[in-house]
Short mmCIF file of C-alpha atoms in Angstrom, two decimals:
data_model
loop_
_atom_site.label_atom_id
_atom_site.label_comp_id
_atom_site.label_asym_id
_atom_site.label_seq_id
_atom_site.Cartn_x
_atom_site.Cartn_y
_atom_site.Cartn_z
CA UNK A 980 18.32 64.34 -27.04
CA UNK A 981 20.41 66.88 -25.15
CA UNK A 982 21.73 65.93 -21.82
CA UNK A 983 20.91 68.23 -18.95
CA UNK A 984 23.34 71.03 -18.35
CA UNK A 985 22.63 71.02 -14.68
CA UNK A 986 25.17 69.09 -12.64
CA UNK A 987 23.82 65.95 -10.89
CA UNK A 988 23.24 66.46 -7.19
CA UNK A 989 24.85 63.71 -5.14
CA UNK A 990 23.02 62.37 -2.12
CA UNK A 991 24.79 62.97 1.20
CA UNK A 992 26.45 59.95 2.76
CA UNK A 993 24.59 58.83 5.91
CA UNK A 994 26.47 59.86 9.00
CA UNK A 995 25.25 56.87 10.97
CA UNK A 996 27.18 54.45 8.77
CA UNK A 997 30.32 53.43 10.68
CA UNK A 998 32.19 52.76 7.45
CA UNK A 999 32.10 56.43 6.65
CA UNK A 1000 32.30 57.91 10.14
CA UNK A 1001 35.92 58.99 9.80
CA UNK A 1002 35.18 61.09 6.72
CA UNK A 1003 31.94 62.61 7.97
CA UNK A 1004 31.54 65.86 9.82
CA UNK A 1005 30.58 65.62 13.48
CA UNK A 1006 26.84 65.84 14.13
CA UNK A 1007 25.34 68.99 15.55
CA UNK A 1008 25.23 69.35 19.37
CA UNK A 1009 21.39 69.26 19.40
CA UNK A 1010 21.34 66.07 17.42
CA UNK A 1011 23.94 64.49 19.70
CA UNK A 1012 21.77 65.27 22.70
CA UNK A 1013 18.60 63.72 21.18
CA UNK A 1014 20.45 60.53 20.21
CA UNK A 1015 21.89 60.20 23.71
CA UNK A 1016 18.44 60.60 25.28
CA UNK A 1017 16.95 58.00 22.90
CA UNK A 1018 19.71 55.49 23.70
CA UNK A 1019 19.32 56.04 27.43
CA UNK A 1020 15.57 55.46 27.15
CA UNK A 1021 16.09 52.18 25.27
CA UNK A 1022 18.63 50.94 27.80
CA UNK A 1023 16.43 51.71 30.80
CA UNK A 1024 13.36 50.17 29.11
CA UNK A 1025 15.24 46.95 28.42
CA UNK A 1026 16.41 46.76 32.01
CA UNK A 1027 12.89 47.24 33.30
CA UNK A 1028 11.63 44.47 30.97
CA UNK A 1029 14.28 42.07 32.28
CA UNK A 1030 13.34 42.83 35.86
CA UNK A 1031 9.68 42.04 35.16
CA UNK A 1032 10.48 38.54 33.80
CA UNK A 1033 10.13 35.52 36.13
CA UNK A 1034 13.26 34.19 37.78
CA UNK A 1035 12.86 30.76 36.09
CA UNK A 1036 14.69 30.45 32.78
CA UNK A 1037 12.50 30.02 29.71
CA UNK A 1038 12.92 26.50 28.33
CA UNK A 1039 12.72 25.78 24.60
CA UNK A 1040 9.72 23.51 25.15
CA UNK A 1041 7.91 26.47 26.80
CA UNK A 1042 8.48 28.59 23.72
CA UNK A 1043 7.64 25.81 21.27
CA UNK A 1044 5.09 23.38 22.74
CA UNK A 1045 6.12 20.07 21.17
CA UNK A 1046 3.58 17.31 21.73
CA UNK A 1047 5.52 14.12 22.37
CA UNK A 1048 2.40 12.20 23.41
CA UNK A 1049 0.84 10.29 20.57
CA UNK A 1050 -2.75 9.11 20.47
CA UNK A 1051 -1.66 5.55 21.25
CA UNK A 1052 2.03 5.43 22.18
CA UNK A 1053 4.03 2.56 20.71
CA UNK A 1054 5.24 1.63 24.18
CA UNK A 1055 1.65 0.85 25.25
CA UNK A 1056 0.80 -1.09 22.10
CA UNK A 1057 0.46 -4.85 22.60
CA UNK A 1058 1.06 -6.80 19.39
CA UNK A 1059 -0.94 -9.88 18.43
CA UNK A 1060 1.15 -13.07 18.64
CA UNK A 1061 0.26 -16.34 16.94
CA UNK A 1062 2.28 -19.37 15.85
CA UNK A 1063 0.78 -22.60 14.47
CA UNK A 1064 1.00 -25.61 12.17
CA UNK A 1065 -1.00 -24.85 9.03
CA UNK A 1066 -1.00 -27.15 5.98
CA UNK A 1067 0.07 -30.78 6.43
CA UNK A 1068 0.20 -33.81 4.13
CA UNK A 1069 0.05 -37.29 5.67
CA UNK A 1070 0.34 -40.72 4.07
CA UNK A 1071 -1.67 -43.40 5.90
CA UNK A 1072 -2.20 -47.13 5.46
CA UNK A 1073 -5.85 -47.79 4.67
CA UNK A 1074 -7.37 -50.16 2.10
CA UNK A 1075 -10.05 -48.42 0.05
CA UNK A 1076 -12.18 -48.65 -3.07
CA UNK A 1077 -11.48 -46.59 -6.15
CA UNK A 1078 -11.95 -42.89 -5.61
CA UNK A 1079 -14.72 -42.84 -8.21
CA UNK A 1080 -16.77 -45.33 -6.18
CA UNK A 1081 -16.04 -43.47 -2.93
CA UNK A 1082 -17.30 -40.21 -4.47
CA UNK A 1083 -20.58 -41.69 -5.77
CA UNK A 1084 -23.66 -40.45 -3.89
CA UNK A 1085 -21.50 -38.75 -1.26
CA UNK A 1086 -22.40 -35.06 -0.78
CA UNK A 1087 -19.26 -34.57 1.32
CA UNK A 1088 -16.97 -35.13 -1.68
CA UNK A 1089 -16.24 -33.21 -4.88
CA UNK A 1090 -14.97 -35.45 -7.69
CA UNK A 1091 -11.70 -34.17 -9.14
CA UNK A 1092 -10.26 -36.87 -11.38
CA UNK A 1093 -9.34 -40.53 -10.98
CA UNK A 1094 -6.59 -39.90 -8.42
CA UNK A 1095 -7.83 -36.96 -6.37
CA UNK A 1096 -10.89 -36.07 -4.34
CA UNK A 1097 -11.84 -32.88 -2.52
CA UNK A 1098 -13.35 -33.74 0.85
CA UNK A 1099 -15.49 -31.08 2.52
CA UNK A 1100 -14.85 -30.03 6.11
CA UNK A 1101 -17.59 -31.34 8.48
CA UNK A 1102 -18.18 -27.79 9.76
CA UNK A 1103 -17.58 -25.69 6.64
CA UNK A 1104 -18.47 -27.12 3.23
CA UNK A 1105 -16.37 -24.58 1.30
CA UNK A 1106 -13.18 -25.70 3.08
CA UNK A 1107 -11.75 -28.87 1.55
CA UNK A 1108 -8.96 -31.41 1.98
CA UNK A 1109 -7.27 -32.95 -1.05
CA UNK A 1110 -7.13 -36.76 -0.95
CA UNK A 1111 -4.97 -38.89 -3.28
CA UNK A 1112 -4.94 -42.67 -3.76
CA UNK A 1113 -1.53 -44.33 -3.54
CA UNK A 1114 -0.09 -47.84 -4.02
CA UNK A 1115 -3.08 -49.26 -5.89
CA UNK A 1116 -5.63 -48.48 -3.23
CA UNK A 1117 -3.48 -49.46 -0.25
CA UNK A 1118 -2.68 -45.95 1.00
CA UNK A 1119 -4.29 -42.51 1.11
CA UNK A 1120 -2.50 -39.18 1.15
CA UNK A 1121 -4.45 -36.38 2.85
CA UNK A 1122 -3.38 -32.76 2.37
CA UNK A 1123 -5.19 -29.90 4.11
CA UNK A 1124 -4.82 -26.82 6.25
CA UNK A 1125 -5.09 -28.54 9.59
CA UNK A 1126 -6.65 -25.69 11.60
CA UNK A 1127 -8.84 -24.48 8.74
CA UNK A 1128 -10.36 -27.93 8.05
CA UNK A 1129 -11.13 -28.46 11.73
CA UNK A 1130 -11.98 -24.91 12.89
CA UNK A 1131 -12.69 -22.84 9.78
CA UNK A 1132 -9.72 -20.49 10.26
CA UNK A 1133 -5.92 -20.67 10.27
CA UNK A 1134 -5.10 -17.50 12.21
CA UNK A 1135 -4.61 -19.28 15.54
CA UNK A 1136 -3.96 -22.92 16.28
CA UNK A 1137 -1.47 -25.41 17.68
CA UNK A 1138 2.26 -26.02 17.23
CA UNK A 1139 1.94 -29.69 18.21
CA UNK A 1140 1.71 -32.06 15.25
CA UNK A 1141 0.74 -35.60 16.23
CA UNK A 1142 -2.65 -35.23 17.96
CA UNK A 1143 -4.06 -32.63 15.52
CA UNK A 1144 -2.97 -34.82 12.59
CA UNK A 1145 -4.88 -37.79 14.05
CA UNK A 1146 -7.91 -35.55 14.46
CA UNK A 1147 -7.65 -34.48 10.81
CA UNK A 1148 -7.22 -38.05 9.54
CA UNK A 1149 -10.28 -39.43 11.28
CA UNK A 1150 -12.40 -36.41 10.31
CA UNK A 1151 -11.52 -36.90 6.62
CA UNK A 1152 -12.11 -40.67 6.73
CA UNK A 1153 -15.51 -40.10 8.34
CA UNK A 1154 -16.48 -37.64 5.59
CA UNK A 1155 -15.38 -40.22 3.00
CA UNK A 1156 -17.41 -42.92 4.78
CA UNK A 1157 -14.34 -45.11 5.13
CA UNK A 1158 -14.19 -47.28 8.22
CA UNK A 1159 -10.55 -48.31 8.86
CA UNK A 1160 -9.87 -51.78 10.20
CA UNK A 1161 -8.81 -52.21 13.80
CA UNK A 1162 -5.20 -52.75 12.73
CA UNK A 1163 -5.27 -49.60 10.54
CA UNK A 1164 -6.79 -47.60 13.40
CA UNK A 1165 -4.08 -48.79 15.82
CA UNK A 1166 -1.38 -47.73 13.36
CA UNK A 1167 -2.80 -44.23 13.17
CA UNK A 1168 -3.08 -43.96 16.97
CA UNK A 1169 0.55 -45.11 17.34
CA UNK A 1170 1.83 -42.56 14.82
CA UNK A 1171 2.58 -45.14 12.15
CA UNK A 1172 2.00 -42.75 9.26
CA UNK A 1173 4.35 -40.57 7.24
CA UNK A 1174 4.55 -36.80 7.05
CA UNK A 1175 4.93 -35.50 3.49
CA UNK A 1176 4.55 -31.81 4.20
CA UNK A 1177 4.47 -29.48 7.22
CA UNK A 1178 3.89 -25.70 7.15
CA UNK A 1179 5.01 -23.83 10.26
CA UNK A 1180 3.49 -20.32 10.38
CA UNK A 1181 4.22 -17.21 12.46
CA UNK A 1182 2.60 -13.76 12.38
CA UNK A 1183 4.35 -10.40 12.57
CA UNK A 1184 1.99 -7.67 13.80
CA UNK A 1185 3.04 -4.38 12.15
CA UNK A 1186 0.35 -2.26 13.90
CA UNK A 1187 -0.37 0.13 11.00
CA UNK A 1188 -0.90 -0.27 7.23
CA UNK A 1189 2.07 2.01 6.50
CA UNK A 1190 4.41 -0.09 8.62
CA UNK A 1191 3.15 -3.34 7.08
CA UNK A 1192 3.65 -2.00 3.54
CA UNK A 1193 7.14 -0.72 4.38
CA UNK A 1194 8.16 -4.02 5.98
CA UNK A 1195 7.02 -6.02 2.95
CA UNK A 1196 8.85 -3.68 0.54
CA UNK A 1197 12.07 -3.90 2.58
CA UNK A 1198 11.88 -7.70 2.81
CA UNK A 1199 11.25 -7.98 -0.93
CA UNK A 1200 14.44 -6.02 -1.62
CA UNK A 1201 16.39 -8.16 0.84
CA UNK A 1202 15.12 -11.43 -0.67
CA UNK A 1203 16.09 -10.45 -4.20
CA UNK A 1204 19.51 -9.36 -2.97
CA UNK A 1205 20.44 -12.36 -0.83
CA UNK A 1206 17.95 -15.27 -0.93
CA UNK A 1207 18.11 -18.38 -3.09
CA UNK A 1208 15.44 -18.67 -5.80
CA UNK A 1209 13.56 -15.50 -4.80
CA UNK A 1210 10.13 -14.61 -6.15
CA UNK A 1211 7.26 -12.27 -5.41
CA UNK A 1212 3.81 -11.08 -6.34
CA UNK A 1213 4.31 -7.34 -5.96
CA UNK A 1214 4.84 -6.48 -2.32
CA UNK A 1215 1.96 -8.73 -1.22
CA UNK A 1216 3.82 -12.08 -1.21
CA UNK A 1217 7.58 -12.70 -1.21
CA UNK A 1218 9.36 -16.07 -1.53
CA UNK A 1219 12.72 -17.67 -0.93
CA UNK A 1220 13.19 -21.12 -2.50
CA UNK A 1221 9.95 -20.65 -4.43
CA UNK A 1222 10.48 -23.61 -6.78
CA UNK A 1223 12.33 -25.91 -4.40
CA UNK A 1224 11.01 -29.44 -3.81
CA UNK A 1225 12.60 -29.43 -0.35
CA UNK A 1226 11.62 -26.23 1.43
CA UNK A 1227 10.10 -22.79 0.76
CA UNK A 1228 9.94 -19.70 2.94
CA UNK A 1229 7.28 -17.13 2.17
CA UNK A 1230 5.95 -14.00 3.79
CA UNK A 1231 2.69 -12.36 2.81
CA UNK A 1232 -0.01 -9.96 4.03
CA UNK A 1233 -2.52 -12.09 5.90
CA UNK A 1234 -5.05 -9.26 6.09
CA UNK A 1235 -5.07 -9.01 2.28
CA UNK A 1236 -5.55 -12.77 1.90
CA UNK A 1237 -8.68 -13.06 4.05
CA UNK A 1238 -10.29 -10.17 2.15
CA UNK A 1239 -10.09 -12.03 -1.15
CA UNK A 1240 -13.18 -13.66 -2.56
CA UNK A 1241 -13.74 -17.08 -1.04
CA UNK A 1242 -10.91 -16.70 1.49
CA UNK A 1243 -12.77 -14.93 4.31
CA UNK A 1244 -13.64 -16.67 7.56
CA UNK A 1245 -17.02 -18.47 7.62
CA UNK A 1246 -19.76 -16.80 9.65
CA UNK A 1247 -19.83 -19.46 12.36
CA UNK A 1248 -16.10 -19.48 13.18
CA UNK A 1249 -15.52 -19.05 16.90
CA UNK A 1250 -14.60 -15.38 17.62
CA UNK A 1251 -14.65 -14.60 13.90
CA UNK A 1252 -14.75 -10.80 14.14
CA UNK A 1253 -12.14 -10.74 16.90
CA UNK A 1254 -9.70 -12.86 14.87
CA UNK A 1255 -10.28 -10.82 11.70
CA UNK A 1256 -9.55 -7.58 13.58
CA UNK A 1257 -6.43 -8.99 15.23
CA UNK A 1258 -4.84 -10.07 11.96
CA UNK A 1259 -5.12 -6.62 10.36
CA UNK A 1260 -1.72 -5.24 9.31
CA UNK A 1261 -0.10 -8.63 9.96
CA UNK A 1262 2.60 -10.17 7.79
CA UNK A 1263 2.52 -13.97 7.93
CA UNK A 1264 5.71 -16.01 7.66
CA UNK A 1265 5.50 -19.65 6.60
CA UNK A 1266 8.31 -22.21 6.47
CA UNK A 1267 7.16 -25.07 4.20
CA UNK A 1268 9.02 -28.35 4.71
CA UNK A 1269 8.38 -30.95 1.98
CA UNK A 1270 8.97 -34.70 1.90
CA UNK A 1271 12.72 -34.77 0.99
CA UNK A 1272 13.58 -32.17 3.63
CA UNK A 1273 11.39 -33.82 6.28
CA UNK A 1274 13.11 -37.13 5.60
CA UNK A 1275 16.57 -35.53 5.77
CA UNK A 1276 15.70 -33.94 9.13
CA UNK A 1277 14.09 -37.11 10.44
CA UNK A 1278 10.75 -35.31 10.78
CA UNK A 1279 8.75 -37.55 8.44
CA UNK A 1280 7.81 -39.43 11.62
CA UNK A 1281 5.02 -37.37 13.30
CA UNK A 1282 6.25 -38.41 16.75
CA UNK A 1283 9.66 -36.83 16.03
CA UNK A 1284 8.24 -33.32 15.66
CA UNK A 1285 9.70 -30.94 18.25
CA UNK A 1286 8.10 -27.55 18.91
CA UNK A 1287 11.30 -25.92 20.18
CA UNK A 1288 13.30 -27.15 17.18
CA UNK A 1289 10.62 -25.78 14.85
CA UNK A 1290 10.76 -22.40 16.60
CA UNK A 1291 14.53 -22.31 16.24
CA UNK A 1292 14.24 -22.83 12.47
CA UNK A 1293 11.74 -19.98 12.25
CA UNK A 1294 13.94 -17.77 14.44
CA UNK A 1295 16.75 -18.16 11.91
CA UNK A 1296 14.51 -16.53 9.30
CA UNK A 1297 13.43 -13.76 11.67
CA UNK A 1298 17.10 -12.95 12.28
CA UNK A 1299 17.79 -12.90 8.54
CA UNK A 1300 14.84 -10.63 7.79
CA UNK A 1301 15.79 -8.25 10.58
CA UNK A 1302 18.86 -7.25 8.56
CA UNK A 1303 16.58 -5.45 6.08
CA UNK A 1304 17.45 -1.77 5.98
CA UNK A 1305 15.22 1.25 6.33
CA UNK A 1306 12.80 2.77 8.80
CA UNK A 1307 9.02 2.66 8.96
CA UNK A 1308 6.42 5.11 10.30
CA UNK A 1309 5.21 4.23 13.77
CA UNK A 1310 2.40 6.78 13.96
CA UNK A 1311 -1.12 5.75 14.86
CA UNK A 1312 -3.78 7.19 12.52
CA UNK A 1313 -1.20 8.38 9.99
CA UNK A 1314 -3.47 7.03 7.24
CA UNK A 1315 -6.18 9.50 8.31
CA UNK A 1316 -4.09 12.32 6.83
CA UNK A 1317 -3.85 13.18 3.15
CA UNK A 1318 -0.87 11.79 1.23
CA UNK A 1319 0.72 15.26 1.16
CA UNK A 1320 0.26 15.72 4.91
CA UNK A 1321 1.74 12.27 5.54
CA UNK A 1322 4.80 13.04 3.42
CA UNK A 1323 5.36 16.42 5.06
CA UNK A 1324 4.90 15.02 8.57
CA UNK A 1325 7.50 12.31 7.92
CA UNK A 1326 9.87 14.95 6.51
CA UNK A 1327 9.32 17.16 9.58
CA UNK A 1328 10.02 14.22 11.88
CA UNK A 1329 13.25 13.63 9.96
CA UNK A 1330 14.43 17.14 10.83
CA UNK A 1331 13.12 19.29 7.95
CA UNK A 1332 11.80 22.29 9.88
CA UNK A 1333 10.45 24.03 6.79
CA UNK A 1334 8.24 21.14 5.65
CA UNK A 1335 5.05 23.00 6.65
CA UNK A 1336 6.06 26.67 6.42
CA UNK A 1337 5.04 27.46 2.83
CA UNK A 1338 1.99 29.46 3.89
CA UNK A 1339 0.93 30.83 7.27
CA UNK A 1340 -2.79 30.14 6.76
CA UNK A 1341 -2.10 26.64 5.41
CA UNK A 1342 0.25 25.94 8.30
CA UNK A 1343 -2.37 26.86 10.92
CA UNK A 1344 -5.04 24.62 9.35
CA UNK A 1345 -2.62 21.74 8.77
CA UNK A 1346 -1.27 21.98 12.32
CA UNK A 1347 -4.79 21.67 13.77
CA UNK A 1348 -5.59 18.66 11.56
CA UNK A 1349 -2.38 16.78 12.37
CA UNK A 1350 -2.68 17.54 16.08
CA UNK A 1351 -6.28 16.29 16.16
CA UNK A 1352 -5.61 13.06 14.24
CA UNK A 1353 -2.15 12.03 15.43
CA UNK A 1354 -1.54 13.98 18.64
CA UNK A 1355 1.64 15.54 17.22
CA UNK A 1356 2.20 19.31 17.31
CA UNK A 1357 4.27 20.44 14.33
CA UNK A 1358 5.35 23.79 15.82
CA UNK A 1359 9.05 24.27 16.24
CA UNK A 1360 11.41 21.30 16.10
CA UNK A 1361 10.58 17.64 16.86
CA UNK A 1362 12.15 16.27 20.03
CA UNK A 1363 14.48 13.29 19.93
CA UNK A 1364 11.99 11.20 21.91
CA UNK A 1365 9.20 11.98 19.46
CA UNK A 1366 11.41 11.08 16.50
CA UNK A 1367 12.39 7.80 18.13
CA UNK A 1368 8.79 6.80 18.82
CA UNK A 1369 7.41 7.99 15.49
CA UNK A 1370 9.98 6.14 13.34
CA UNK A 1371 11.27 2.58 13.80
CA UNK A 1372 13.75 0.38 12.00
CA UNK A 1373 12.59 -2.77 10.19
CA UNK A 1374 14.48 -4.80 12.79
CA UNK A 1375 12.56 -3.17 15.65
CA UNK A 1376 9.23 -3.90 13.96
CA UNK A 1377 10.07 -7.56 13.42
CA UNK A 1378 11.38 -8.10 16.94
CA UNK A 1379 8.49 -6.24 18.56
CA UNK A 1380 5.75 -7.69 16.35
CA UNK A 1381 6.64 -11.40 16.46
CA UNK A 1382 6.13 -13.85 19.28
CA UNK A 1383 5.65 -17.62 19.56
CA UNK A 1384 2.21 -18.33 21.00
CA UNK A 1385 -0.19 -21.22 20.34
CA UNK A 1386 -3.82 -21.51 21.45
CA UNK A 1387 -4.19 -24.96 22.96
CA UNK A 1388 -6.53 -23.51 25.61
CA UNK A 1389 -8.97 -22.44 22.86
CA UNK A 1390 -8.60 -25.44 20.55
CA UNK A 1391 -11.68 -27.33 21.77
CA UNK A 1392 -13.92 -24.27 21.40
CA UNK A 1393 -12.49 -23.55 17.96
CA UNK A 1394 -13.14 -27.13 16.80
CA UNK A 1395 -16.71 -27.15 18.06
CA UNK A 1396 -17.39 -24.00 16.08
CA UNK A 1397 -20.19 -21.64 17.01
CA UNK A 1398 -23.57 -20.65 15.78
CA UNK A 1399 -23.68 -17.38 13.88
CA UNK A 1400 -25.00 -15.60 16.95
CA UNK A 1401 -22.12 -16.86 19.11
CA UNK A 1402 -19.33 -16.22 16.65
CA UNK A 1403 -18.05 -13.41 18.86
CA UNK A 1404 -17.97 -15.42 22.05
CA UNK A 1405 -15.32 -15.38 24.75
CA UNK A 1406 -11.91 -14.42 23.40
#
């Protein structure tokens, strides 16, 4: 094909381009006049606009309304505190028949071999204490969750050991239809029995499911990195010293445990619904001291138990766990959002301004949803205060969510139990 014989016409170089101004001919006088008039008009219009603005300077927060008020601010949140003695094992002097004969025609006992019985709680038949015969019928070892056997729950209770143990011993003996002699009764009242196991428990209220899951995941990583004999069942239960015959520390989700089949609170537990609600999103820490460790510490004598010393041992573990790295979401109702919205919101709070800007229509709808459910406005850039309140370190969660508190003032009401209609009585 023949190329065109006509020469190519080159486009003129724009005269407004400053790079080429030195090589360009001067504009016509008429054009210069129109440009000057246009520039003068723009300058005067800008000045008039400035004069019409208010004297107060426009703040960034006025241009981008950033909601730093959450639905339920973390500063106003009051965590649930509870510390108590849970499972105990006591060895008492009491002469008794063979366990087989004791179990015969006794509806309060489930037969479980020649050396072990399961004794039903007087208030809740599904809750049992394990009873073992020792020294050819001269001693009995009783192992049970002290608060659960006596009150039907082990969410709140006492940190004292001696008096509750006596209460447990006599309740079990009554269910077994064993009448101790006067000398045996005096021994029990004087604390002449031996502790073989003591579980000291403390709750950490994490406030939200996301925070509880993040805390458990961080602690699991820490345990496997630094603890002796670590173990776990997913992120639900984590151990240190899992197979030790001296002591074991474990932390687990208490709210998950009471939802399992057969582990829920009986209907006639005092303040059942209140306690169940309070323990939601709680991680429970338990320090289990077994016979060799109790003997080494001199705590196999029930009268030697010291509440402050027990708290100090638990505090050591709180301090160790608070070294776990990472941050957790501290946003109320975060779980009401979709998983994508949750991820983007956490990215936005971390400083990613473009987390929501993929589509204008999507942004508008998402902004309304997040604002309605969390109280956070995702326009503009998150403030430092909002970031601080929306994200916390693992250490902050542990320190804020744990506190030593027992419920001696409610113990009598808890032991008496309540009818089903009064299970939500005074808190």
